[in-house]
Coordinates of C-alpha atoms and ligand atoms in Angstrom, one line a residue:
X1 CA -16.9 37.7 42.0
X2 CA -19.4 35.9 40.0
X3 CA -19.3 32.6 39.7
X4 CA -18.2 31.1 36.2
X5 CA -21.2 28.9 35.9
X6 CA -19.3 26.5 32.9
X7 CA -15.7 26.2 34.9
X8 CA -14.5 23.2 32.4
X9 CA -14.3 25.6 28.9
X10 CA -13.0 23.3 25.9
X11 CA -13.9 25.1 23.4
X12 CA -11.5 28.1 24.1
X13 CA -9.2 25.5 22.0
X14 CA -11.3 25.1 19.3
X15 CA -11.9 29.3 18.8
X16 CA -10.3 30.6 15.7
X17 CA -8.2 28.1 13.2
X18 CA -4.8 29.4 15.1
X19 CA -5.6 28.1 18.1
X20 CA -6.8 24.3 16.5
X21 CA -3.7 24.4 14.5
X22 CA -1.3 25.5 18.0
X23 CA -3.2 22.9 20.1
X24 CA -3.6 20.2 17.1
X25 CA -2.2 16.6 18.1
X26 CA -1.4 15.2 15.0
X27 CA 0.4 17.1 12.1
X28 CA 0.5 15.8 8.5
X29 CA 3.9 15.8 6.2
X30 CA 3.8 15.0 2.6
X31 CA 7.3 12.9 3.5
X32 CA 5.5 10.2 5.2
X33 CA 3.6 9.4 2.2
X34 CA 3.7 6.4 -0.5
X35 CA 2.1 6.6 -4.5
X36 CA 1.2 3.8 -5.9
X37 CA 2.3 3.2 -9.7
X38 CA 0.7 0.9 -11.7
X39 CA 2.6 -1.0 -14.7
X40 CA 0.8 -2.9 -17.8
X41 CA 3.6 -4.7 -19.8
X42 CA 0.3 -5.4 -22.4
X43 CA -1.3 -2.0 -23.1
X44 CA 1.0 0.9 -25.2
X45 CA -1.2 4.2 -23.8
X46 CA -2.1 4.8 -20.2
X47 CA -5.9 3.1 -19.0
X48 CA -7.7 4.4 -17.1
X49 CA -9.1 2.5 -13.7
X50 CA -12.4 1.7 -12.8
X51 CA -13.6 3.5 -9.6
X52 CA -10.2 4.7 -9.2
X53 CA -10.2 8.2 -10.5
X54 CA -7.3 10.4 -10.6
X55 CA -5.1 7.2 -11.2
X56 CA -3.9 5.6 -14.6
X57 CA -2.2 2.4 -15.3
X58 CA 1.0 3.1 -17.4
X59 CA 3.1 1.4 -20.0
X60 CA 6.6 1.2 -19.4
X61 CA 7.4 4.4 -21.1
X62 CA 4.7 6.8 -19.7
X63 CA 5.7 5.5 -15.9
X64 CA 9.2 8.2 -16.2
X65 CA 7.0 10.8 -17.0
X66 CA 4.5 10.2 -14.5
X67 CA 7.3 9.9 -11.8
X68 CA 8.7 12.5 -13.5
X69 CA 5.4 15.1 -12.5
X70 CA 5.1 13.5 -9.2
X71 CA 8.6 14.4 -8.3
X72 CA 7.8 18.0 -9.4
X73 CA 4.5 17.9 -6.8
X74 CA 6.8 16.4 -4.1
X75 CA 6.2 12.7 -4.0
X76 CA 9.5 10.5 -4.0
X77 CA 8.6 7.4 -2.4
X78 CA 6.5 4.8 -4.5
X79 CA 4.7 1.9 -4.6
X80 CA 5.5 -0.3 -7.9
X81 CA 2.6 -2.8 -9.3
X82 CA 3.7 -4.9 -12.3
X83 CA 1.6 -6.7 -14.4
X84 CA 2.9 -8.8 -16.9
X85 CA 1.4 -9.5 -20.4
X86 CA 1.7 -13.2 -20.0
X87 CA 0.0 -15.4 -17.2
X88 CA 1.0 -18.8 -15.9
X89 CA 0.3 -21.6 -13.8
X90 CA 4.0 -21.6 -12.4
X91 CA 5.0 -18.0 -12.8
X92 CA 8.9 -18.0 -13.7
X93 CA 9.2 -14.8 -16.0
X94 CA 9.9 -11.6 -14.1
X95 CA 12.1 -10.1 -16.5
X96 CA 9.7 -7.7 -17.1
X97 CA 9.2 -6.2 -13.9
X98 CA 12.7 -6.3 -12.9
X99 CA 13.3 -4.4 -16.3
X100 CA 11.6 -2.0 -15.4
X101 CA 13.3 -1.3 -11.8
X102 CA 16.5 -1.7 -13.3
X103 CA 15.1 1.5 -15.7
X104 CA 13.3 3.4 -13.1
X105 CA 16.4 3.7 -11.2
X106 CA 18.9 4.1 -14.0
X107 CA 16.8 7.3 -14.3
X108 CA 15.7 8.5 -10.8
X109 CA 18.3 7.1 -8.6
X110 CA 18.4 8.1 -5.2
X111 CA 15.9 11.3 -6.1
X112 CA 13.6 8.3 -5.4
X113 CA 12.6 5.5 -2.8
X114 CA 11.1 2.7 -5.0
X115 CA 9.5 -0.3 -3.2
X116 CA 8.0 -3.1 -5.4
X117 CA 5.0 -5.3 -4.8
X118 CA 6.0 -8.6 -4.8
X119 CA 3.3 -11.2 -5.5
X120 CA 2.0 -13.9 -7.8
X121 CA -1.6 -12.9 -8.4
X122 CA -1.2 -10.2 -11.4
X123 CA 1.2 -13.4 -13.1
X124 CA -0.8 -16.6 -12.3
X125 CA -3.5 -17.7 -14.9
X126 CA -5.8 -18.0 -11.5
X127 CA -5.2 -15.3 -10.5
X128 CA -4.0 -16.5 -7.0
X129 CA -0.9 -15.0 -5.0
X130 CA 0.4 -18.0 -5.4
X131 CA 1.2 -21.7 -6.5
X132 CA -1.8 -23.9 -6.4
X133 CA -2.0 -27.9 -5.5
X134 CA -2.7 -30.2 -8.1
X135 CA -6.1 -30.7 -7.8
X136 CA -6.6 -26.7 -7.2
X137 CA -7.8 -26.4 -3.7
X138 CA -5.0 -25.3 -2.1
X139 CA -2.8 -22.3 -2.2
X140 CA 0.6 -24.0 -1.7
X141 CA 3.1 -22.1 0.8
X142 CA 6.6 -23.9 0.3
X143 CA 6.1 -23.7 -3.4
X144 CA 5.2 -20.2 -3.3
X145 CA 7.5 -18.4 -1.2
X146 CA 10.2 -20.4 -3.6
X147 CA 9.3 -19.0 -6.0
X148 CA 9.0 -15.4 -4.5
X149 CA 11.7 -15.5 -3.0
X150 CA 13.1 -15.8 -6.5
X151 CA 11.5 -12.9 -7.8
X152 CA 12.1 -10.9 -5.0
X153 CA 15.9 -11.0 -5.7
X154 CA 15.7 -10.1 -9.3
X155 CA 13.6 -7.2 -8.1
X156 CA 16.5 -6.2 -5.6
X157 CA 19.2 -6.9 -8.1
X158 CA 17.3 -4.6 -10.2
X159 CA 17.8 -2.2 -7.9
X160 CA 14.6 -1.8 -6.4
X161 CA 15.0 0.1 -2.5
X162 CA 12.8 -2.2 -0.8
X163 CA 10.5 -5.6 -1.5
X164 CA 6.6 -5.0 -0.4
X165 CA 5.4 -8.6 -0.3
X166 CA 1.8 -8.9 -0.4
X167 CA 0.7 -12.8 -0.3
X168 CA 0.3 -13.8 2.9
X169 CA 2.6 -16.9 2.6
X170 CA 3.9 -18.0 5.6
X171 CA 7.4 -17.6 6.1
X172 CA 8.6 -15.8 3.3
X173 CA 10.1 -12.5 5.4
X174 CA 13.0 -14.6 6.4
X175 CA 13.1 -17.0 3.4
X176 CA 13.2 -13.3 1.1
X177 CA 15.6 -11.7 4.3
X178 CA 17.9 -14.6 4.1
X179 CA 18.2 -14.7 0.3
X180 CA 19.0 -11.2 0.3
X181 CA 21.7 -11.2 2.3
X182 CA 23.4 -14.0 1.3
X183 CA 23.8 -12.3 -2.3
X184 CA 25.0 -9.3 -0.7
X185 CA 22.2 -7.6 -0.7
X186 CA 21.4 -6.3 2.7
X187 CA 20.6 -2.9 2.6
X188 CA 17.3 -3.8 0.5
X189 CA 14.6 -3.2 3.2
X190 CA 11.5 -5.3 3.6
X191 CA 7.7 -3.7 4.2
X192 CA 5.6 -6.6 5.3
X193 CA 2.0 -6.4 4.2
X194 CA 2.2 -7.6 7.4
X195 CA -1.6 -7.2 8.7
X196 CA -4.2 -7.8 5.0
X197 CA -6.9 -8.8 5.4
X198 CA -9.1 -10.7 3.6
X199 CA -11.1 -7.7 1.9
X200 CA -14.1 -6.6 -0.4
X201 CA -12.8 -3.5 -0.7
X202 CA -9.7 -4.1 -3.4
X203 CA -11.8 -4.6 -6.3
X204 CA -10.7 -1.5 -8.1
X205 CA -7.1 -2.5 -7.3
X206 CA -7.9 -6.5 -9.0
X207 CA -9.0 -4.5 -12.1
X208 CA -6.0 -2.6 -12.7
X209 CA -4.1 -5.3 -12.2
X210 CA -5.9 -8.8 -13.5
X211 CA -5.6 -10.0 -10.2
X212 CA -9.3 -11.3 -9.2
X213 CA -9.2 -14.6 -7.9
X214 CA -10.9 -17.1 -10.1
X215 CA -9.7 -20.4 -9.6
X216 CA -11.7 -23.7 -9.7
X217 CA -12.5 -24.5 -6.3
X218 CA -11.1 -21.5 -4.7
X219 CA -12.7 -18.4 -5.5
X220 CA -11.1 -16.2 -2.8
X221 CA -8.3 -15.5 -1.1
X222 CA -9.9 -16.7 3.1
X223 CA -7.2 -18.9 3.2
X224 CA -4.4 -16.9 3.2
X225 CA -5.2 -13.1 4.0
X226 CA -6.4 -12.6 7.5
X227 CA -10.1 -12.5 9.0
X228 CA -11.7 -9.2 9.3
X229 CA -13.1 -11.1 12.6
X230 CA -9.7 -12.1 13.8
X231 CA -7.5 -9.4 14.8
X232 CA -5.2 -11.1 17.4
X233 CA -4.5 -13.4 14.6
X234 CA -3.5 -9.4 12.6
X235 CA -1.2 -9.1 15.3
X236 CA 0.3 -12.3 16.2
X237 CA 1.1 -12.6 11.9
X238 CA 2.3 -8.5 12.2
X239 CA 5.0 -9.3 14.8
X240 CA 5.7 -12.8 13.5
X241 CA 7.1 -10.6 10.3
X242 CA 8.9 -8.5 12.3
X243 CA 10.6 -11.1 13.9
X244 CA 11.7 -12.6 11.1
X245 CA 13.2 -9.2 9.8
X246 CA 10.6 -7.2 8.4
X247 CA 11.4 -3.5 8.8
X248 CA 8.0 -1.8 7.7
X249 CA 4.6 -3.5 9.1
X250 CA 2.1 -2.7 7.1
X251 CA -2.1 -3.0 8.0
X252 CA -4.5 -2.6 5.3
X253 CA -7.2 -1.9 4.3
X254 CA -6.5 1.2 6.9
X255 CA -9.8 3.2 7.7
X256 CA -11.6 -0.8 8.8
X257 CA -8.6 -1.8 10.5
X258 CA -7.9 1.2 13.0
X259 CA -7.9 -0.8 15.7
X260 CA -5.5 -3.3 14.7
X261 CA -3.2 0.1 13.9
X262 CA -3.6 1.3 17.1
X263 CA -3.2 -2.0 18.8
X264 CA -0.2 -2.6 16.9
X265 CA 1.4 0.5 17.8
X266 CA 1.5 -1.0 21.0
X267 CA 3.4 -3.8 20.9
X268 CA 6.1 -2.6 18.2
X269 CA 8.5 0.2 17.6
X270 CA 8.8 -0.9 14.0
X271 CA 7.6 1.4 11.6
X272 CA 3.8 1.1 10.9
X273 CA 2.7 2.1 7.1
X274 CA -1.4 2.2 7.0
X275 CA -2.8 1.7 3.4
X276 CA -5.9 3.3 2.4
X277 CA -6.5 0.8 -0.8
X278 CA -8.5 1.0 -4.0
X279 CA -12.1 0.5 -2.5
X280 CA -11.9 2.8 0.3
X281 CA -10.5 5.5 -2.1
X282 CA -13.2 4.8 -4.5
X283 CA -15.8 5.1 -1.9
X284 CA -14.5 8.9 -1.2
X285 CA -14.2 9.7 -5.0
X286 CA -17.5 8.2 -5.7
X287 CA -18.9 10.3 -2.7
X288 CA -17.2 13.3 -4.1
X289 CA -18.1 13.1 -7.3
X290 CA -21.9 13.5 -6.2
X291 CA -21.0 16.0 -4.8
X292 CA -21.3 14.9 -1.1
X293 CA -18.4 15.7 0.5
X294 CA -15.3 17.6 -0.1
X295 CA -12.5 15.5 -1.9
X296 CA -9.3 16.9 -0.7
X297 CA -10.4 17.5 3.0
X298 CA -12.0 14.0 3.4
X299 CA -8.8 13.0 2.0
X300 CA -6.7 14.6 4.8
X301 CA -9.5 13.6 7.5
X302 CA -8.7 10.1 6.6
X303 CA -5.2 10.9 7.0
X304 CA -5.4 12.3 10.1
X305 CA -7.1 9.7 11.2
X306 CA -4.5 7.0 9.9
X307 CA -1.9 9.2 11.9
X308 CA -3.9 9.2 14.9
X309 CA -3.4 5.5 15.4
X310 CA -0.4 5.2 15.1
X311 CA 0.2 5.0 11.9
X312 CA 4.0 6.2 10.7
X313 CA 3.7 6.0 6.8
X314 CA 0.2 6.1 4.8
X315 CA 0.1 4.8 1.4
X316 CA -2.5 6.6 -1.0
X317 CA -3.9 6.5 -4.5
X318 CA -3.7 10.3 -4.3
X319 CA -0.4 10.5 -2.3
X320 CA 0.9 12.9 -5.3
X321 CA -1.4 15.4 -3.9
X322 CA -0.2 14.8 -0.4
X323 CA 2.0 18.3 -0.1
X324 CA 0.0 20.7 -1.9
X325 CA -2.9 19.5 -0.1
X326 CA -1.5 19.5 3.7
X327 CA 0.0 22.7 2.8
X328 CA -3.6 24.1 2.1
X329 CA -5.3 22.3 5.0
X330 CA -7.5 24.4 7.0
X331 CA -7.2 22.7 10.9
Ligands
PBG401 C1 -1.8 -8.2 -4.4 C2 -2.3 -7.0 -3.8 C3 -3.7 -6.5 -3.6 C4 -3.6 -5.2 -3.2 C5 -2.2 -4.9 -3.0 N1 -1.5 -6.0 -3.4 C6 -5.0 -7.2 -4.0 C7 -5.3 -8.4 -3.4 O1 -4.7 -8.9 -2.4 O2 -6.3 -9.0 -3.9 C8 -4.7 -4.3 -2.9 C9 -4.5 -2.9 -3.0 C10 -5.7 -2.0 -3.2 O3 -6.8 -2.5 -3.2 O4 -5.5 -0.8 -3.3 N2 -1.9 -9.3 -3.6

């Protein structure tokens, strides 16, 4: 018999897009998906956003509709981002948003999981995520999970499924978890963004929603969201949040941060949800648009590789395309 002079054949699995797909180790469902929706109490026709094509900011009436055509492609779980007409130094007002919960599910109901975004930055004249000191240096965390907290239950009372806090106060999962269920409101879930980090690469995101930084002395937001140098500190805050009742850990950005996915995946069995924000979507559509690459199957590479680390959930400006696109995938 001869001998076979390559014994250790791989690419036997990689022959014909039958055997990939039989052999593949990570398959994609448009059910683990989130959309983002973006809300403008002060414009009266959708805008469009910066960098983030594909993706409008609505008004409070145009949001059904959209929900409305996502539900028809097969989205149901979303990602609500207020932003109120009206900016202050001590944010009070949420009417707005939680006006708009209460109407998104008076009209959806259960069809749909709705989490909101719960955070001061698109409602503080600075543009911070929350309260500042006196003298404006500080980011103050007592103060601002008080008043988040607050907000967060007018959201739930609203009927929103499940608070997305995304300031990186300290404490406020079990300050928001407590407050919940004291008012009887316990089957409201929590996802943590449990891992942010500090990031360049939500500018798109800050346009859409007035939310750039722009305070006196304190021009970003180092103090609070975690170091892209630091990732025990990712993981220590991560499971600090799950400990005090967080049900969904989130990292983001996601394609930077694999390793802090992966890591994580570790050391929890809580549900991980990746987010693949504004900048890193931008970067493929602006790639795309030159022509560079292939939207839709960078789109589902970067999926795949969100799902390879672990991740359980991924949250995506174009989510909405999430089952029409998996379906047509080519492995
Ligand atoms: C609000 C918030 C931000 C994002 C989600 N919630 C921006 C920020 O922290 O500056 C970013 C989302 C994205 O870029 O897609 N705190």
């Amino acid at each position: 018999m001869e001998k076979n002079i390559y014994p250790i054949n791989r690419r036997r699995l990689r022959t014909g897009a039958h055997m990939r797909e039989l052999t593949a180790g990570v398959r994609l469902s448009h059910r683990a998906f989130i959309q983002p929706l973006f809300l403008d109490e002060s414009i009266d026709r959708p805008r469009a956003i910066n960098g983030l094509s594909q993706v409008e900011v609505d008004t409070a009436d145009t949001i059904l509709k959209r929900i409305e055509t996502d539900m028809l492609a097969g989205s149901q779980k979303f990602l609500l981002f207020p932003v109120p007409e009206s900016k202050q130094e001590h944010p009070r007002d949420f009417s707005f948003a939680a006006s708009v919960v209460d109407r998104i599910k008076e009209n959806f109901g259960n069809d749909i999981w709705l989490a909101t975004d719960l955070c001061l930055c698109s409602y503080t004249t600075h543009g911070h995520c929350g309260i500042l000191s006196e003298d404006r240096q500080q980011v103050l965390n007592h103060a601002s999970v008080e008043v988040l907290t607050r907000y967060a239950l007018q959201l739930a009372a609203a009927g929103a499924d499940c608070i997305a806090p995304s300031d990186m106060m300290d404490g406020r999962i079990g300050a928001i978890r407590t407050q919940l269920d004291t008012m009887g409101l316990e089957q409201v879930s929590l996802m943590s963004y449990s891992a942010k980090f500090s990031s360049q690469f939500y500018g798109p995101f800050r346009d859409a929603c007035h939310s750039a930084p722009a305070a006196g002395g304190l021009k970003d937001r180092k103090s609070y969201q975690l170091s892209p140098f630091n990732s025990n500190d990712a993981l220590a805050t991560a499971l600090r949040d799950e400990a005090e009742g967080a049900d969904i850990l989130m990292v983001k950005p996601a394609t930077l941060y694999l390793d802090v996915i992966s890591r994580l995946r570790q050391q929890t069995s809580s549900p991980i949800a990746a987010y693949h924000v504004s900048g890193e979507y931008a970067a493929v559509e602006s790639l795309a648009a030159q022509g560079l690459l292939k939207r839709q199957d960078a789109h589902i590479e970067i999926w795949a590789a969100l799902q390879r680390s672990g991740a359980d959930i991924i949250i995506s400006y174009a989510a909405r395309n999430a089952r029409q696109w998996i379906e047509q995938a080519t492995y």
